[in-house]
Coordinates of C-alpha atoms and ligand atoms in Angstrom, one line a residue:
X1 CA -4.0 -8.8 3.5
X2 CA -1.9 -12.4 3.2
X3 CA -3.0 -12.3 -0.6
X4 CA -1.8 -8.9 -1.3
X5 CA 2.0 -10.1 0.8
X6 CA 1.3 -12.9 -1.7
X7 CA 1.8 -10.8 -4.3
X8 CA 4.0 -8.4 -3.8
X9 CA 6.6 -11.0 -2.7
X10 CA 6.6 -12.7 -6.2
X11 CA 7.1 -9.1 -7.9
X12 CA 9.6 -7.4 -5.2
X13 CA 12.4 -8.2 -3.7
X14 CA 11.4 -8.5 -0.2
X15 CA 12.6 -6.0 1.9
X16 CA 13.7 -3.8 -0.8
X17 CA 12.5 -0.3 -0.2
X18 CA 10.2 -0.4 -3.5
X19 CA 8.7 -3.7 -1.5
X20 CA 8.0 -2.2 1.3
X21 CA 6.8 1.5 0.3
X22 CA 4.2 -0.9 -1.9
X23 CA 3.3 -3.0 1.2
X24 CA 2.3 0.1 3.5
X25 CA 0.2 1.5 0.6
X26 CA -1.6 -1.9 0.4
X27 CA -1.9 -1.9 4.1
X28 CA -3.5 1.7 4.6
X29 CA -5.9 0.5 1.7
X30 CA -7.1 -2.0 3.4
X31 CA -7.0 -0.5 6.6
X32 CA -4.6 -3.0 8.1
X33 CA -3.6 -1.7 11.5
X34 CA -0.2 -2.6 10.9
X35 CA 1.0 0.2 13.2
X36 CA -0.4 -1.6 16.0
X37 CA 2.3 -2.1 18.7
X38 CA 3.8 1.8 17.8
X39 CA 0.3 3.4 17.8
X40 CA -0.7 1.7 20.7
X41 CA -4.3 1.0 19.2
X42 CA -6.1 -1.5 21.5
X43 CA -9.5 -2.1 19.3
X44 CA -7.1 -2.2 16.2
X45 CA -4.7 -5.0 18.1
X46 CA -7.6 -7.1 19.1
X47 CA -9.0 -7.0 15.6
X48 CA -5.5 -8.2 14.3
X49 CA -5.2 -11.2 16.6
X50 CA -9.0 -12.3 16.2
X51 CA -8.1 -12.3 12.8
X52 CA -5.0 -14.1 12.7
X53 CA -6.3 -16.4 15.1
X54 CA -10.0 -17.2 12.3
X55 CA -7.0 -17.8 9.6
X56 CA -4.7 -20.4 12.0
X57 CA -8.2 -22.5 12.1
X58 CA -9.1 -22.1 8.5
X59 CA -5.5 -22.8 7.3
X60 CA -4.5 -25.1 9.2
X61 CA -6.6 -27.9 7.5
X62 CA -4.1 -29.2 5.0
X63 CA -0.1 -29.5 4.4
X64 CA -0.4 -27.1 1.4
X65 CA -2.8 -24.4 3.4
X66 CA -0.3 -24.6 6.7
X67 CA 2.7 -24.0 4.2
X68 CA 1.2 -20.7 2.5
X69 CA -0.3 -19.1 5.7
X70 CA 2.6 -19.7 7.6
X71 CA 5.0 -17.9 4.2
X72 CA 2.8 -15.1 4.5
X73 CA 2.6 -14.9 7.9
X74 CA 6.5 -14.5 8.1
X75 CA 6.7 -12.3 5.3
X76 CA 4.2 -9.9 7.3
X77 CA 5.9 -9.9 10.4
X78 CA 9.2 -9.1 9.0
X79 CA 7.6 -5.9 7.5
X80 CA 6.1 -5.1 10.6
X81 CA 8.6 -5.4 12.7
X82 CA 11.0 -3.6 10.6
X83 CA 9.0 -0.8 10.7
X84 CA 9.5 -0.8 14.3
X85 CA 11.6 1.7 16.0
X86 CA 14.8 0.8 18.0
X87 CA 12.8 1.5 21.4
X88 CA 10.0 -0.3 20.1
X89 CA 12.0 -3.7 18.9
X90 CA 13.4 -4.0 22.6
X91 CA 9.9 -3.0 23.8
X92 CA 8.4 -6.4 21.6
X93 CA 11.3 -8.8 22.4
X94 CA 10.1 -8.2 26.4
X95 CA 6.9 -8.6 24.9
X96 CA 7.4 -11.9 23.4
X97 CA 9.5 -12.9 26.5
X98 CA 11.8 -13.3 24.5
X99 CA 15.5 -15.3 26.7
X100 CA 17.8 -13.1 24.6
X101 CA 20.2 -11.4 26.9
X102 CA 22.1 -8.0 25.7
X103 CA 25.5 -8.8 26.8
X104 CA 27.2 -5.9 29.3
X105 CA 29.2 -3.1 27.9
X106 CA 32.4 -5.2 29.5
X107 CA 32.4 -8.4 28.2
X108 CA 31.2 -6.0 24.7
X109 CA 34.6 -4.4 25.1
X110 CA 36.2 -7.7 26.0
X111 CA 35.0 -9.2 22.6
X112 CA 35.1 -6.1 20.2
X113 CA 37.6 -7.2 17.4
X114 CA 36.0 -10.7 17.5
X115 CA 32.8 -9.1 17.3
X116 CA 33.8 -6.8 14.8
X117 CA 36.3 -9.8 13.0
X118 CA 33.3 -12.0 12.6
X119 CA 30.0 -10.2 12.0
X120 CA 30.0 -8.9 8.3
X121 CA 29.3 -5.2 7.6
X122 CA 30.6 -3.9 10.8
X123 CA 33.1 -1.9 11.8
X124 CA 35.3 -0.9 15.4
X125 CA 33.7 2.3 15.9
X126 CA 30.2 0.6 15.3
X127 CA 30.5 -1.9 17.3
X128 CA 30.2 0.5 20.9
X129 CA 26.9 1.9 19.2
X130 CA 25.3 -1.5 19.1
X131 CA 23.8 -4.2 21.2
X132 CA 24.8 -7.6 21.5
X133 CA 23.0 -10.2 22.5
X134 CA 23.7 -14.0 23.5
X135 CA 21.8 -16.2 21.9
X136 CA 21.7 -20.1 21.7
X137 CA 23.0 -21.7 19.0
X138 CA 19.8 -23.5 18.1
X139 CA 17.8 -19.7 17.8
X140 CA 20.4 -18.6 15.3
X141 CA 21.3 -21.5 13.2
X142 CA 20.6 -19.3 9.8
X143 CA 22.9 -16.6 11.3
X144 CA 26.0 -19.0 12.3
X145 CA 25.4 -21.3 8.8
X146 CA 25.5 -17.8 6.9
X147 CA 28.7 -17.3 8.8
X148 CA 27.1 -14.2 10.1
X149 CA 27.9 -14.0 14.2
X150 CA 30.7 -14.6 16.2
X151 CA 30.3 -17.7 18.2
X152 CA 32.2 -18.7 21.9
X153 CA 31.0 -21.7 24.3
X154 CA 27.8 -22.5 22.2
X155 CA 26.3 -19.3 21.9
X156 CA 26.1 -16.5 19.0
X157 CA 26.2 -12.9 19.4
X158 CA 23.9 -11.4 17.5
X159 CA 23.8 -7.7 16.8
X160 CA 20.4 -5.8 17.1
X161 CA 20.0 -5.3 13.8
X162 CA 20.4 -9.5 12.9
X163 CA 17.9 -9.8 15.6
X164 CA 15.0 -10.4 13.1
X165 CA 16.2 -13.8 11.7
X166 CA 16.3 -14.7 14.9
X167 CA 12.5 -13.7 15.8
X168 CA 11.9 -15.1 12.9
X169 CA 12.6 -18.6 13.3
X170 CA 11.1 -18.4 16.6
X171 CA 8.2 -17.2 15.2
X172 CA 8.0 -19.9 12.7
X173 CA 8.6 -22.5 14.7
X174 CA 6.0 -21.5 17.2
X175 CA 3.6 -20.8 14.6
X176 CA 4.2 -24.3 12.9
X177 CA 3.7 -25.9 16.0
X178 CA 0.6 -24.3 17.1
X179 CA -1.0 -25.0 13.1
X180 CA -0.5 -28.9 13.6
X181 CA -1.9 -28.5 17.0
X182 CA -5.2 -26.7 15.7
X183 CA -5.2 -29.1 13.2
X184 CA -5.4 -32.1 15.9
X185 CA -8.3 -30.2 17.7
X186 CA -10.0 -29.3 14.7
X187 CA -13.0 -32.5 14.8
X188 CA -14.2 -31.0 18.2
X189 CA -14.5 -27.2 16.9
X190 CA -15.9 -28.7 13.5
X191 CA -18.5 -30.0 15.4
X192 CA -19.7 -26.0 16.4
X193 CA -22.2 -25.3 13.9
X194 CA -21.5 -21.6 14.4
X195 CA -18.1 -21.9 13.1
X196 CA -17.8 -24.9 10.6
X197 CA -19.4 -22.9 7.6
X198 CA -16.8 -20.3 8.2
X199 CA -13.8 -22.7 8.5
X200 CA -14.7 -24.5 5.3
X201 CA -15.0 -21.7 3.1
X202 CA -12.6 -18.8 4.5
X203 CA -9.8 -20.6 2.3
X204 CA -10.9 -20.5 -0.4
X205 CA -13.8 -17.6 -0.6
X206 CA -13.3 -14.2 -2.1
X207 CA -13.7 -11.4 0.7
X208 CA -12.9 -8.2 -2.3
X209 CA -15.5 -5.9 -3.0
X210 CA -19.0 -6.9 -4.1
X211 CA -19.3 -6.3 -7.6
X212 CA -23.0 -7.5 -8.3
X213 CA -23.6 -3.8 -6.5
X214 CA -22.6 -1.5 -9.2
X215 CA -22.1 2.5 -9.0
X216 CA -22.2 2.5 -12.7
X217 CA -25.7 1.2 -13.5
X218 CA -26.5 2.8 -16.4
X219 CA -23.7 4.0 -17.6
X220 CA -22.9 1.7 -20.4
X221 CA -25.4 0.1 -22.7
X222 CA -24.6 -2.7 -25.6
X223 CA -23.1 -0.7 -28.3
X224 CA -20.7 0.0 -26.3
X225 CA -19.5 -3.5 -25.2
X226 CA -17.2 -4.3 -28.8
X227 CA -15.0 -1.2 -28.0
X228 CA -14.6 -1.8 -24.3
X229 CA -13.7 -5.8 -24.9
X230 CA -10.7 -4.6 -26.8
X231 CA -9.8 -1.8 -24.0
X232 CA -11.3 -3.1 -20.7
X233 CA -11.7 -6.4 -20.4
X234 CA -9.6 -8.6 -18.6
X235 CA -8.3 -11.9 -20.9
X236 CA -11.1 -14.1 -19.5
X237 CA -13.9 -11.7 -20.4
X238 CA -12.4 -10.9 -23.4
X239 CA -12.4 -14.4 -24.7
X240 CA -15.9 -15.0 -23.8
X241 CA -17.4 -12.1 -25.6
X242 CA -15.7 -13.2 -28.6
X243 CA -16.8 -16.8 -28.7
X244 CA -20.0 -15.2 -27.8
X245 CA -19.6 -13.1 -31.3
X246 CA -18.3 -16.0 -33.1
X247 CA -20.3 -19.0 -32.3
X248 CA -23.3 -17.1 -31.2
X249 CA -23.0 -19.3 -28.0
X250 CA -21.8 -20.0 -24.9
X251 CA -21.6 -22.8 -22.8
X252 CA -23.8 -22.7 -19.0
X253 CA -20.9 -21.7 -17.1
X254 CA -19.4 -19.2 -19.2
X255 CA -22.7 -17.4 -19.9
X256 CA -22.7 -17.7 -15.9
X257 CA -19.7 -15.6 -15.7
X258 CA -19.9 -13.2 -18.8
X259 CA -23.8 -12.2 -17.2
X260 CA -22.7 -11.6 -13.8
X261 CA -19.2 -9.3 -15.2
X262 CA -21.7 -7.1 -17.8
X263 CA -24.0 -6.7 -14.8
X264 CA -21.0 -6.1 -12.6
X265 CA -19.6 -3.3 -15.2
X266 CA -23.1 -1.6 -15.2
X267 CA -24.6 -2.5 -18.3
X268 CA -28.7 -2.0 -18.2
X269 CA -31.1 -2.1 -20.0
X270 CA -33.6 -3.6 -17.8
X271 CA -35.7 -5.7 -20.1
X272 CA -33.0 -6.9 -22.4
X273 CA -31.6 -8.1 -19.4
X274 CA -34.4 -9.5 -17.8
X275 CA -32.9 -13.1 -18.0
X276 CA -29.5 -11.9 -16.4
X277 CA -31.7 -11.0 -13.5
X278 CA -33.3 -14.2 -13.0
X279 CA -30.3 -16.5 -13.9
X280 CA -27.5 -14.6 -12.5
X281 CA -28.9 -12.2 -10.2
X282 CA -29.0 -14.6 -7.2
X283 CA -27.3 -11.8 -4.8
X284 CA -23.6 -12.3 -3.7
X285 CA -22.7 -15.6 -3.7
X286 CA -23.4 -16.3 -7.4
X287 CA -21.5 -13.3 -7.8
X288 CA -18.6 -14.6 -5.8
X289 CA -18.2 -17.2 -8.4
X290 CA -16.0 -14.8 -10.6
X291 CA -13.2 -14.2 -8.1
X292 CA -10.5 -14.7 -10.2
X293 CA -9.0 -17.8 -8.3
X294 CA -12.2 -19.5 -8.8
X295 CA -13.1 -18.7 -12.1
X296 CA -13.0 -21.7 -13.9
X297 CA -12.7 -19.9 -17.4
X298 CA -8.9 -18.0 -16.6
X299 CA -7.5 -18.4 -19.6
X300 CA -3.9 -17.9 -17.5
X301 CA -4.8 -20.6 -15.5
X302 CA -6.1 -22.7 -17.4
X303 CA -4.9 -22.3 -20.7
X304 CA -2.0 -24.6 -22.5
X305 CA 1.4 -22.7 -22.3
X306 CA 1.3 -22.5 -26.2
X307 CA -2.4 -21.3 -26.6
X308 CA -2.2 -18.6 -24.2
X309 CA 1.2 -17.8 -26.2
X310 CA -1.4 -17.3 -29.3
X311 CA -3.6 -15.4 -27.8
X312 CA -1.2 -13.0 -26.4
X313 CA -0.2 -12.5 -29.8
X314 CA -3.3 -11.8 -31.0
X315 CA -3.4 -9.1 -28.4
X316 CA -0.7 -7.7 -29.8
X317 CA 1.2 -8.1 -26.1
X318 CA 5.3 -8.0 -27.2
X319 CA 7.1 -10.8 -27.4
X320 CA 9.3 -9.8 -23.9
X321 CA 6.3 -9.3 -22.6
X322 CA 5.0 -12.5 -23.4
X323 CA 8.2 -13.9 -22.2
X324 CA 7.3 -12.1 -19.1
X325 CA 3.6 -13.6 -18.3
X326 CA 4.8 -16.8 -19.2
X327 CA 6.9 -16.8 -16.9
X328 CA 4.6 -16.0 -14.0
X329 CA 2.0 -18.6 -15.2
X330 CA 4.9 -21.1 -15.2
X331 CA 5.4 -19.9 -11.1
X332 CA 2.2 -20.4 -11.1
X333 CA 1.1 -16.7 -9.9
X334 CA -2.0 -16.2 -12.5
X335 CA -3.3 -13.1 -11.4
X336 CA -0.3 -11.7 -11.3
X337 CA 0.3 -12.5 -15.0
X338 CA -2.9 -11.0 -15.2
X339 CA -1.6 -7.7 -14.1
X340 CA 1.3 -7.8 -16.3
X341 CA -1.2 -8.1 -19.0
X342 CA -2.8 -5.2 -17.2
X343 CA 0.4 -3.0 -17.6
X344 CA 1.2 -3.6 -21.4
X345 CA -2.1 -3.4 -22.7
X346 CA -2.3 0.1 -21.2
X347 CA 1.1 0.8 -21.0
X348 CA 1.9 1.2 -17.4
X349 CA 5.1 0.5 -15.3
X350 CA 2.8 -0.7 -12.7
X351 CA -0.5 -1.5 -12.1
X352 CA -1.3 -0.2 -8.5
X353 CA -3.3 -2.3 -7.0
X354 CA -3.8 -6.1 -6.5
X355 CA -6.1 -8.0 -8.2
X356 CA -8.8 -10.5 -7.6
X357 CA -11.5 -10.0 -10.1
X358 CA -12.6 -9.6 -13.6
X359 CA -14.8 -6.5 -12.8
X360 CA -12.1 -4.5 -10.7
X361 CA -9.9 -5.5 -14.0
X362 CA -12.3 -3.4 -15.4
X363 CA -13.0 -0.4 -13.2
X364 CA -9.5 0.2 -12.7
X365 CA -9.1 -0.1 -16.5
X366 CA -11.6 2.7 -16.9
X367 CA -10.4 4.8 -14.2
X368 CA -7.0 4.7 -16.1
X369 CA -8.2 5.4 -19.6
X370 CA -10.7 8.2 -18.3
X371 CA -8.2 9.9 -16.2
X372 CA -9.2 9.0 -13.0
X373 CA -12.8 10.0 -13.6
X374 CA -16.0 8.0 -13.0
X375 CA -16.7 5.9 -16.5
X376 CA -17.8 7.7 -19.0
X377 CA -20.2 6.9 -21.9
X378 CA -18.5 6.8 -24.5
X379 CA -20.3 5.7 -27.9
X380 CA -18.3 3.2 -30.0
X381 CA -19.2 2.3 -33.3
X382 CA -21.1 5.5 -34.1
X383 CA -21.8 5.0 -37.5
X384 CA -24.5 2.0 -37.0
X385 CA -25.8 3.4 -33.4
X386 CA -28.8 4.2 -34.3
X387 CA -29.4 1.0 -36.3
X388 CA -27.9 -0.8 -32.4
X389 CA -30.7 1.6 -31.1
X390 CA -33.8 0.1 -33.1
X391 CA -32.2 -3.6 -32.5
X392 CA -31.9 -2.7 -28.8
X393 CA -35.0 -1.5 -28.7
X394 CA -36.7 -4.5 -30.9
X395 CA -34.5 -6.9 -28.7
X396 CA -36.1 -4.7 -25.5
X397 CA -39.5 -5.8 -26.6
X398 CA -38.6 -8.6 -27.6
X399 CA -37.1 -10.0 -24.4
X400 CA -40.1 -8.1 -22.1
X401 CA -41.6 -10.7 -20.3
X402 CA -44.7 -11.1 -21.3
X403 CA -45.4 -13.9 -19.1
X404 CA -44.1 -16.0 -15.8
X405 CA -43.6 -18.8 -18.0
X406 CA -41.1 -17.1 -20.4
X407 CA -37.9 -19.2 -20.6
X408 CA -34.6 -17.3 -19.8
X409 CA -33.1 -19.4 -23.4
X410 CA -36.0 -17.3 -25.1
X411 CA -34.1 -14.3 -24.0
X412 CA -31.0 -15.6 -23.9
X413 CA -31.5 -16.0 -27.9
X414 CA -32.5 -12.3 -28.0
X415 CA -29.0 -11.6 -26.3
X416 CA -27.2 -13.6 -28.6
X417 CA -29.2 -12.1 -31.8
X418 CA -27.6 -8.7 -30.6
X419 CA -24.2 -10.4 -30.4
X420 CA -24.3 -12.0 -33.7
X421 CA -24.4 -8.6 -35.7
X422 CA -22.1 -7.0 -37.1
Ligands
LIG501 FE1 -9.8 -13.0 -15.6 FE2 -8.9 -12.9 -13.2 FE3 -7.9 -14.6 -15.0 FE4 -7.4 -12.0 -15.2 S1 -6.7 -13.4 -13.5 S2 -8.0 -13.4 -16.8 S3 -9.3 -11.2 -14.5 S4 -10.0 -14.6 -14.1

């Protein structure tokens, strides 16, 4: 959930309509009981502070890790409590125990053209309709540097709807305090087995769907791979197949990564492939190594500003667009610059979903191109298929093995051979 707020607050204006219609979407995807306080969900509440509380442990280990939960975490809570009704705003600040006083309809009718002189956007009429309340000067030192409230004997008074930057400060602050203490008491819960593996991975593991479990098994076989680099693949993919068809090698790690996406995609053929089982296959966490923020191979992460500029151009992305994803690598938001790519290489406004890894790249890629049915075979390359066939099924034979003691290179050089023809 943090990672999709992530996102969307680098491509929206937070707060803007657009933002938020986005953000509930994402929410209800992901089931995020974001409702909680106005449906009045119990098991969905509890879930939402066990939660948050795993995250404030798991993020609270470094300077940099406090700084983005904490961003996110303020960005969420504005949206939800936005989405609050009036009834249900009073109902939280109780809640939260909260020391913000509404101020009396007298001394409201004492103060109405200061109130109305000094808070921006308001005006007479408006100001019987809303409520006032007196805060300190320290909870609403945005509001009074903005020149935003009207101030007497060292308090501010805030109207309802300015109440939010007031929350949220307090909400910050709190939240800041409690990360640095966690972080003080973190040796002793370190210590408890049961909850250090979780702790040292949560920040930087990838939680998305499992891709080594594919629904399309089957549906794809080699032949088919040239066309769908060109249409499917994300950048990083796309790269590797064609060093793979150029040099008729790849390196460990990228063979590592291009095995587990084909697998991931659904390609087959179960001898061929007999090496992909045994060094790729190892389950989920070998297929957790090609989330895209660990993927060592991201060619918007780690490519030279210049080279990626290249290779853009060689995908025939537009120069604004270019402009445009070079931008967002320069922010540093890489998978976002990944979906930009998204949109222009299949020319769409917007990409509709958040992404975290090569193969979801591609299944939503397909779902697009297909019209929003299951993948389809589709036969590329029709002309030489049958000739793929025979050197499928040679490379099939080739690659059964016929022995324990076959060695995955053996197959791996049966893989290339198919790769190396043109
Ligand atoms: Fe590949 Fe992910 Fe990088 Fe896109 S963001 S190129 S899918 S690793």
């Amino acid at each position: 959930v943090l990672k999709v707020v992530e996102n969307l607050g680098v491509s929206y204006v937070r707060g803007a309509d657009s933002y938020k219609t986005k953000l509930e979407g994402e929410l209800r995807r992901l089931k995020f009981p974001y409702r909680a306080l106005a449906e009045d969900d119990y098991e969905a509440r509890r879930k939402d502070h066990i939660s948050h509380f795993i995250l404030r442990l798991a993020y609270c280990q470094s300077e940099e890790l406090r700084r983005w939960f904490l961003q996110q975490e303020m960005d969420l809570f504005r949206y939800r409590f936005s989405q609050l009704t009036d009834g249900l705003m009073q109902k939280f600040l109780e809640y939260a125990n909260l020391p913000f006083e509404a101020i009396s309809e007298d001394l409201k009718n004492e103060l109405t053209n200061d109130l109305c002189a000094s808070t921006p956007g308001l005006i007479l009429p408006k100001v019987k309709e809303q409520m006032f309340y007196k805060v300190g000067l320290a909870d609403a030192v945005d509001l009074f540097r903005t020149r935003r409230v009207f101030i007497k004997d060292g308090f501010a008074y805030v109207p309802f709807k300015e109440i939010d930057a007031i929350l949220l400060n307090n909400y910050r602050t709190k939240l800041s305090k409690a990360l640095a203490l966690t972080a003080r008491s973190l040796p002793s819960i370190q210590s408890d087995e049961r909850l250090q593996p979780l702790l040292n991975h949560l920040s930087h593991s990838y939680v998305g769907p499992d891709y080594s479990v594919q629904k399309n098994t089957g549906k794809i076989s080699l032949e088919q791979i040239d066309a769908l680099s060109m249409k499917s693949f994300p950048l990083c993919m796309r790269q590797l197949h064609r060093a793979l068809r150029d040099s008729h090698h790849l390196r460990h790690g990228g063979r590592m990564q291009y095995g587990l996406f084909l697998k991931g995609i659904g390609l087959t053929l179960e001898q061929a492939l007999e090496f992909w089982k045994k060094e790729f296959i190892r389950g989920k966490v070998d297929a957790d190594k090609l989330a895209c923020f660990l993927l060592s191979g991201c060619p918007f992460r780690h490519s030279d500003p210049e080279l990626l500029k290249q290779k853009l151009q060689s995908c025939k992305i537009p120069p604004s667009g270019i402009t445009q994803i070079l931008e967002l690598v320069k922010g540093m938001h890489y998978q976002l610059a990944c979906q930009k790519y998204f949109e222009l290489t299949h020319e769409v406004d917007d990409i509709g979903f958040s992404l975290n890894h090569p193969n979801q790249y591609f299944t939503e890629s397909q779902r697009l191109l297909n019209g929003g049915r299951e993948l389809k075979k589709e036969l590329s390359n029709s002309g030489n298929s049958q000739q793929k066939n025979n050197n499928q099924e040679s490379m099939n034979s080739n690659l059964t093995p016929t022995s324990s003691n076959t060695t995955t290179d053996t197959e791996l050089e049966g893989l290339e051979a198919y790769f190396t023809e043109d």
